[in-house]
Short mmCIF file of N, CA and C in Angstrom, two decimals:
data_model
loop_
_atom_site.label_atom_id
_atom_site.label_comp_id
_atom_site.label_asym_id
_atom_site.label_seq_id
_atom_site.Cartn_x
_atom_site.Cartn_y
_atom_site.Cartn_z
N UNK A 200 132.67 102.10 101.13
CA UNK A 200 131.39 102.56 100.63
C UNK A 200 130.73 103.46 101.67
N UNK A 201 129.75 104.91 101.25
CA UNK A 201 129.21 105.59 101.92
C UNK A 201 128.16 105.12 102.45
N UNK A 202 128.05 105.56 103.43
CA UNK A 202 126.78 104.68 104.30
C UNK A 202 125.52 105.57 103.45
N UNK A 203 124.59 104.66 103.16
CA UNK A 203 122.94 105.92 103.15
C UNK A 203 122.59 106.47 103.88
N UNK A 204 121.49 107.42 103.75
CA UNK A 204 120.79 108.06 104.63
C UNK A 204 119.77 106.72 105.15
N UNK A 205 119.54 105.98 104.63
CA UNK A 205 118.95 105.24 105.87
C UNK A 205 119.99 104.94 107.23
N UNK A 206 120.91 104.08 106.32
CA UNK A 206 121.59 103.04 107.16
C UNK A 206 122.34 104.03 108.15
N UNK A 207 122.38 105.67 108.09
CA UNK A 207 122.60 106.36 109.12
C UNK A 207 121.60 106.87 110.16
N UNK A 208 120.06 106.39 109.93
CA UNK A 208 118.95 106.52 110.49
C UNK A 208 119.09 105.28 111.10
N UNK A 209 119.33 104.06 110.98
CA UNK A 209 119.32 103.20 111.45
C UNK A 209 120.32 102.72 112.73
N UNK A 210 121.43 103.39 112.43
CA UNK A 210 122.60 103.64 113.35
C UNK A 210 122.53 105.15 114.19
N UNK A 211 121.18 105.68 114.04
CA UNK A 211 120.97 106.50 115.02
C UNK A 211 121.96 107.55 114.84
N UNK A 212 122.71 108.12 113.69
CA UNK A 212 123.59 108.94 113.51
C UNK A 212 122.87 110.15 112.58
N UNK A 213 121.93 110.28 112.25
CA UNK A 213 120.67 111.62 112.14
C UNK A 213 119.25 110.78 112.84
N UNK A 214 118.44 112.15 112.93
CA UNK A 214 116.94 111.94 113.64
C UNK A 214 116.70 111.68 112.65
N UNK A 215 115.15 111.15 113.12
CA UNK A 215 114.17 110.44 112.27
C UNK A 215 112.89 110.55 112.90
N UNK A 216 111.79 110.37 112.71
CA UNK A 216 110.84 109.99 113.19
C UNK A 216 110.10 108.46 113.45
N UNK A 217 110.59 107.57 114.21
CA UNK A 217 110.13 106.33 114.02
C UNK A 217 109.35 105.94 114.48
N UNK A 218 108.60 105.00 113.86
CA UNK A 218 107.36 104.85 114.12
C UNK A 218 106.60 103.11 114.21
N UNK A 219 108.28 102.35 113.88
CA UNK A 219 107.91 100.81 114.16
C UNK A 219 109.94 100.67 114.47
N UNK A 220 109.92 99.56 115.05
CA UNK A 220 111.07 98.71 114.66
C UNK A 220 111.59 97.45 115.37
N UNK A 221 111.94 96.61 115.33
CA UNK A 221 112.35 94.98 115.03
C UNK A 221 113.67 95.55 115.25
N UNK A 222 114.11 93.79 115.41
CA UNK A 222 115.59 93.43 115.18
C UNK A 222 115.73 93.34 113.77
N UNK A 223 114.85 93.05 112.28
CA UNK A 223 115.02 93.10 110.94
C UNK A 223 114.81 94.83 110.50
N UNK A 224 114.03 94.71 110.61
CA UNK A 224 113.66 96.50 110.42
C UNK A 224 113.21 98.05 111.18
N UNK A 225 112.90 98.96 110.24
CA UNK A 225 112.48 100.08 111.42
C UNK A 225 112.11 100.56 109.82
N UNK A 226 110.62 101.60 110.97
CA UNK A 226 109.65 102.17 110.09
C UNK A 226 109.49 103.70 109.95
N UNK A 227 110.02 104.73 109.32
CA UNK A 227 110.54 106.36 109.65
C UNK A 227 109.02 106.90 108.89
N UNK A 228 108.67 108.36 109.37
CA UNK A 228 108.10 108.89 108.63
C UNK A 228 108.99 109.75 107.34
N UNK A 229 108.18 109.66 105.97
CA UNK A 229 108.97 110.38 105.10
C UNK A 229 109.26 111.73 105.50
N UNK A 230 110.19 112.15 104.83
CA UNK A 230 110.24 113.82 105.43
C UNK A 230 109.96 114.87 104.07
N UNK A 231 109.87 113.76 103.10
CA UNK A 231 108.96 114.37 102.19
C UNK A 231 108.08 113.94 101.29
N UNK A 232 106.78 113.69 102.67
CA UNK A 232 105.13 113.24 102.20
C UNK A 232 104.63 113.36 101.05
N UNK A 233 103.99 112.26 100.04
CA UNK A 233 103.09 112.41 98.75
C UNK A 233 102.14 112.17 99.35
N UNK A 234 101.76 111.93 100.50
CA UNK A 234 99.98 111.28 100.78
C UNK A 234 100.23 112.23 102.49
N UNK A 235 99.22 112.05 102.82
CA UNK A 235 98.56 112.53 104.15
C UNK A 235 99.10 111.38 105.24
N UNK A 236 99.72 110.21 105.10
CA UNK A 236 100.59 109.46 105.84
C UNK A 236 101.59 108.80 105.07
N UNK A 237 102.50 109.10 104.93
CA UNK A 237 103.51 108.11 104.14
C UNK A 237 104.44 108.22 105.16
N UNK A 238 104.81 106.93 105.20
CA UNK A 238 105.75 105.95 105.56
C UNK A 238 106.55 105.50 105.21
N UNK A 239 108.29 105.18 105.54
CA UNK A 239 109.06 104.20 105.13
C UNK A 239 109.77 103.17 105.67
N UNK A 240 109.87 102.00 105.40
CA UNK A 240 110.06 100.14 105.94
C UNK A 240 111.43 100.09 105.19
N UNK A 241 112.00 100.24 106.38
CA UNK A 241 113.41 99.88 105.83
C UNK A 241 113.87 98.64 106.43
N UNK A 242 114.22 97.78 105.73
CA UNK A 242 115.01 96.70 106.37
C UNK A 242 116.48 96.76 107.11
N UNK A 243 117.12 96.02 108.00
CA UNK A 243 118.37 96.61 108.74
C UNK A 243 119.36 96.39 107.52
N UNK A 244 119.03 94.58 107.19
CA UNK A 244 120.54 94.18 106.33
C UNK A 244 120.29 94.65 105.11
N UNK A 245 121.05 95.52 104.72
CA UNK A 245 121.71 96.09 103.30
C UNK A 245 121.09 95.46 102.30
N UNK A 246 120.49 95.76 101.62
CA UNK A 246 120.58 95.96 99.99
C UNK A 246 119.95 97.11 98.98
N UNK A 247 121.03 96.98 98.30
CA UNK A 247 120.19 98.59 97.66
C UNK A 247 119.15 98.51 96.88
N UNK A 248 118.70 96.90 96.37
CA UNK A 248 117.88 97.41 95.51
C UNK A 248 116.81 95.71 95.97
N UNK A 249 115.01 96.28 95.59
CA UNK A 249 114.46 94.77 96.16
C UNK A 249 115.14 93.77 95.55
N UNK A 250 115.57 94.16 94.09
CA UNK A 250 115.96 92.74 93.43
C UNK A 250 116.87 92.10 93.88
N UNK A 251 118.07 92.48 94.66
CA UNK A 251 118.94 92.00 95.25
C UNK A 251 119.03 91.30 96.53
N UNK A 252 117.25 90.76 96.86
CA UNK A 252 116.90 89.90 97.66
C UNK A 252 116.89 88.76 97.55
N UNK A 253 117.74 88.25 97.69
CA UNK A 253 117.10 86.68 96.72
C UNK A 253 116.87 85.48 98.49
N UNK A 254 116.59 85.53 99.22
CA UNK A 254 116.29 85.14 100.81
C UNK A 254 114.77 84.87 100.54
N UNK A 255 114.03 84.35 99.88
CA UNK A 255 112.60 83.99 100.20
C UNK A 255 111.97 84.75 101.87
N UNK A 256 112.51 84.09 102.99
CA UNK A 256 111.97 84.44 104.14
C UNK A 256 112.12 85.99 104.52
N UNK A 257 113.22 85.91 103.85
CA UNK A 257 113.57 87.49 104.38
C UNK A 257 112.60 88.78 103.51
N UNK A 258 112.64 88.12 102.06
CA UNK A 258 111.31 88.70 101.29
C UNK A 258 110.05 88.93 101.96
N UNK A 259 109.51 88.01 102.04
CA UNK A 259 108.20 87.53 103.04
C UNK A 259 107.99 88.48 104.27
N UNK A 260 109.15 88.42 105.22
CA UNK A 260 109.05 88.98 106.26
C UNK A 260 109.06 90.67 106.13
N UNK A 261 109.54 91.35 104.61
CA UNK A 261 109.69 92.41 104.58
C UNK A 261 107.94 92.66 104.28
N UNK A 262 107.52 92.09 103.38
CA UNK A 262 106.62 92.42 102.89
C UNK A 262 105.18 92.28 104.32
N UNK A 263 105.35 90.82 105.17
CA UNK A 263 104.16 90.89 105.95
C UNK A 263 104.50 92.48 107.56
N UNK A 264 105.95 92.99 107.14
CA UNK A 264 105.55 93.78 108.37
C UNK A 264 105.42 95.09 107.41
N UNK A 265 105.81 95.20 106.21
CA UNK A 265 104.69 96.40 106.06
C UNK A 265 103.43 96.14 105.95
N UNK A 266 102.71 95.42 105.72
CA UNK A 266 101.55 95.04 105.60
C UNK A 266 100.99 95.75 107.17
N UNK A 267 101.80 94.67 108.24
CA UNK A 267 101.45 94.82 109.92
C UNK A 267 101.81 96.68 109.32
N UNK A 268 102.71 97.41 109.96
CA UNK A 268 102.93 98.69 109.93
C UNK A 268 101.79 99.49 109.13
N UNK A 269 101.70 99.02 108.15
CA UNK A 269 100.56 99.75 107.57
C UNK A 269 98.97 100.04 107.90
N UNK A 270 98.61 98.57 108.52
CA UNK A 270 97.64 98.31 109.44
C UNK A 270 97.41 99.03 110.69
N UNK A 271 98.62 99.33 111.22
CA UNK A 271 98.80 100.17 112.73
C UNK A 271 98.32 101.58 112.56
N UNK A 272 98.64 102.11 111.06
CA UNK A 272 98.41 103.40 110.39
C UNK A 272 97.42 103.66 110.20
N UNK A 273 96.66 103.26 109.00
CA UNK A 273 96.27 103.35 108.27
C UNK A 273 94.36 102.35 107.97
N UNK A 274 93.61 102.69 107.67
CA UNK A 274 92.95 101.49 107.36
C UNK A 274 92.97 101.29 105.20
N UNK A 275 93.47 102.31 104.59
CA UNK A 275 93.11 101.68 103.38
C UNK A 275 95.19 102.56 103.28
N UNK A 276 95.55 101.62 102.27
CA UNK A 276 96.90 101.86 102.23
C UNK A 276 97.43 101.50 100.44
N UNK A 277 98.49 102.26 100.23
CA UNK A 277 99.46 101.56 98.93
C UNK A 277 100.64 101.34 99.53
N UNK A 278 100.88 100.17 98.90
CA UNK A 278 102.79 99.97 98.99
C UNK A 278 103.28 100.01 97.88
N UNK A 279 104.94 100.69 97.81
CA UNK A 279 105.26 101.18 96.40
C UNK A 279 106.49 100.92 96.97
N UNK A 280 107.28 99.94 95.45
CA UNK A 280 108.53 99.83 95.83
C UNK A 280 109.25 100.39 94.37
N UNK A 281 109.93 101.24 94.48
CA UNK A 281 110.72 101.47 93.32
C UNK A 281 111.96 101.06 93.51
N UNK A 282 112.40 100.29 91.90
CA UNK A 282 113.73 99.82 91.72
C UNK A 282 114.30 100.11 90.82
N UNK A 283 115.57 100.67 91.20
CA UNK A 283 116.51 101.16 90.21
C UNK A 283 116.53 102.74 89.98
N UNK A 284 117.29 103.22 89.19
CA UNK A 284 116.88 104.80 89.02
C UNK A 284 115.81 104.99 88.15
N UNK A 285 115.75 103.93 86.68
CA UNK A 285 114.66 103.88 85.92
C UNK A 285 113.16 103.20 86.85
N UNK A 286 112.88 103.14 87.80
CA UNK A 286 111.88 102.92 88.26
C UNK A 286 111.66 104.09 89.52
N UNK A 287 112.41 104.81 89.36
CA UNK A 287 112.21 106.05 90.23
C UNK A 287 112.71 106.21 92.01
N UNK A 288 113.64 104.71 92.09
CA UNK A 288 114.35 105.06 93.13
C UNK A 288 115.43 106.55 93.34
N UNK A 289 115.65 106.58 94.43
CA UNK A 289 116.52 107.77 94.72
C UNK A 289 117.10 107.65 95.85
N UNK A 290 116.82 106.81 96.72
CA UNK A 290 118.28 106.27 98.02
C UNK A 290 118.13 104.75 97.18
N UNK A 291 119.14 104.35 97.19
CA UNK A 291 120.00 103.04 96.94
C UNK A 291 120.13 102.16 98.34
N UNK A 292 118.82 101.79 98.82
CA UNK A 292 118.98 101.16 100.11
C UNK A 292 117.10 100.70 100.14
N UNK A 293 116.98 99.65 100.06
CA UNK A 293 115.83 98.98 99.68
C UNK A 293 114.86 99.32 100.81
N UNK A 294 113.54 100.06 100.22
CA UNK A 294 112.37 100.42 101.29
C UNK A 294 111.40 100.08 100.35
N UNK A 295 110.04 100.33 101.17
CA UNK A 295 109.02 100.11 100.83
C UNK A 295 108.44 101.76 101.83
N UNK A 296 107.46 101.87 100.49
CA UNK A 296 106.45 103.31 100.66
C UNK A 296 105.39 102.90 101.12
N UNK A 297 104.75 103.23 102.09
CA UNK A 297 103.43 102.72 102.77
C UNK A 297 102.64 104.07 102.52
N UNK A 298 101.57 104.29 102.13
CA UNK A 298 100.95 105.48 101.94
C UNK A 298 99.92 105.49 101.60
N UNK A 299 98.96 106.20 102.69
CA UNK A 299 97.21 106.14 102.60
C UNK A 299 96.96 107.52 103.44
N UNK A 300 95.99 107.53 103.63
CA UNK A 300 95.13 108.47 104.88
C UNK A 300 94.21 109.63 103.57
N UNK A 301 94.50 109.21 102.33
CA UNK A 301 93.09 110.24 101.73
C UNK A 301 91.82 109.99 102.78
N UNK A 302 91.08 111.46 101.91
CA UNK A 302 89.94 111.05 102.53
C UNK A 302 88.83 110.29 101.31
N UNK A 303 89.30 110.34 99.73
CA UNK A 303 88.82 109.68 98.86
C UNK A 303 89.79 109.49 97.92
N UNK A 304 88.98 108.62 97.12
CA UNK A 304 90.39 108.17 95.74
C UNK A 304 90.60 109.17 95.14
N UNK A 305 89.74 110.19 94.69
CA UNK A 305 90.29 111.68 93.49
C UNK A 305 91.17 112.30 94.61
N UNK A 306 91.49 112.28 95.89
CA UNK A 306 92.92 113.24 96.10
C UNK A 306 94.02 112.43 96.21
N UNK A 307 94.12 110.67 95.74
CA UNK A 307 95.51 109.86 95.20
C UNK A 307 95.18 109.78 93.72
N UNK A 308 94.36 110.47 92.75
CA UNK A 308 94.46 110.56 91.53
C UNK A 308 95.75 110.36 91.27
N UNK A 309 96.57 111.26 91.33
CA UNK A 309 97.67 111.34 90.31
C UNK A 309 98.53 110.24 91.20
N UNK A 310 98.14 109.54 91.99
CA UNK A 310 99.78 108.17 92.38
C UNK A 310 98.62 107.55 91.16
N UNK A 311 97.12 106.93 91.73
CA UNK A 311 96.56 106.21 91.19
C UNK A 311 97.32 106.23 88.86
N UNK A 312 96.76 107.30 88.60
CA UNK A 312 97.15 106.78 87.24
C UNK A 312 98.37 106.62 86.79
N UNK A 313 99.79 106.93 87.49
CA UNK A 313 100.98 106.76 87.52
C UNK A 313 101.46 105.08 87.48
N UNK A 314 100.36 104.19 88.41
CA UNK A 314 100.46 103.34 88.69
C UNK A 314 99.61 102.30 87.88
N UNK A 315 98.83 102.99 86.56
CA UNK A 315 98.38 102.13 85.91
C UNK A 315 99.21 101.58 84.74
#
C-alpha cells in the first residue's frame, strides 16, 4: 500500500509546516487554507477513516489535543472531520480541521451554512 501524503509528512519524507507534535500525533499547517488559520491533527497510527477508530482512549486523546492545539492558536475555533469521499474527505488518512482566526461570523458564512 502507498503511503499518504500525511504519513510521508510524518516520516519527514516532504516539508510541512509543523506546528504541534507528540509521540501520538503532529499538527501541519494546511497548504490549502479555508479560514485565516487552518490547521491539520493528524494522528501517527494509521487509519484512513475516523470510523475506523474503534480505541475509545485513542478517540479521546485525538479529540482533547485538538481541542489543546486549537487553544494554542486560536481563541474561537471549528473542528471538522470529514469521512469518506461522500462526506468530503480527500486524503484517506484520518485528520481533524482546526479552523478559526475570522475576525466575525459573516466571513465563515459559507463553512457556517454548509454545516447546518
Amino acid at each position: 500500500m502507498e503511503k499518504s501524503i500525511f504519513q510521508r509528512i510524518i516520516d519527514r519524507e516532504i516539508p510541512s509546516q509543523i506546528v504541534y507534535e507528540d509521540d501520538k500525533f503532529i499538527a501541519i499547517r494546511d497548504i490549502a487554507p479555508k479560514a485565516p488559520v487552518h490547521l491539520l491533527l493528524i494522528p501517527k497510527q494509521f487509519s484512513s477513516r475516523l470510523d475506523e477508530i474503534a480505541d475509545a482512549q485513542h478517540m479521546g486523546e485525538l479529540f482533547m489535543t485538538a481541542n489543546r492545539v486549537a487553544k494554542e492558536h486560536l481563541t474561537d475555533y471549528r473542528l471538522v472531520v470529514n469521512v469518506g469521499a461522500g462526506g468530503g474527505q480527500v486524503v484517506f488518512h484520518t485528520h481533524i480541521h482546526i479552523m478559526g482566526g475570522w475576525e466575525d461570523r459573516s466571513e465563515a458564512e459559507h463553512l457556517t451554512e454548509a454545516a447546518q
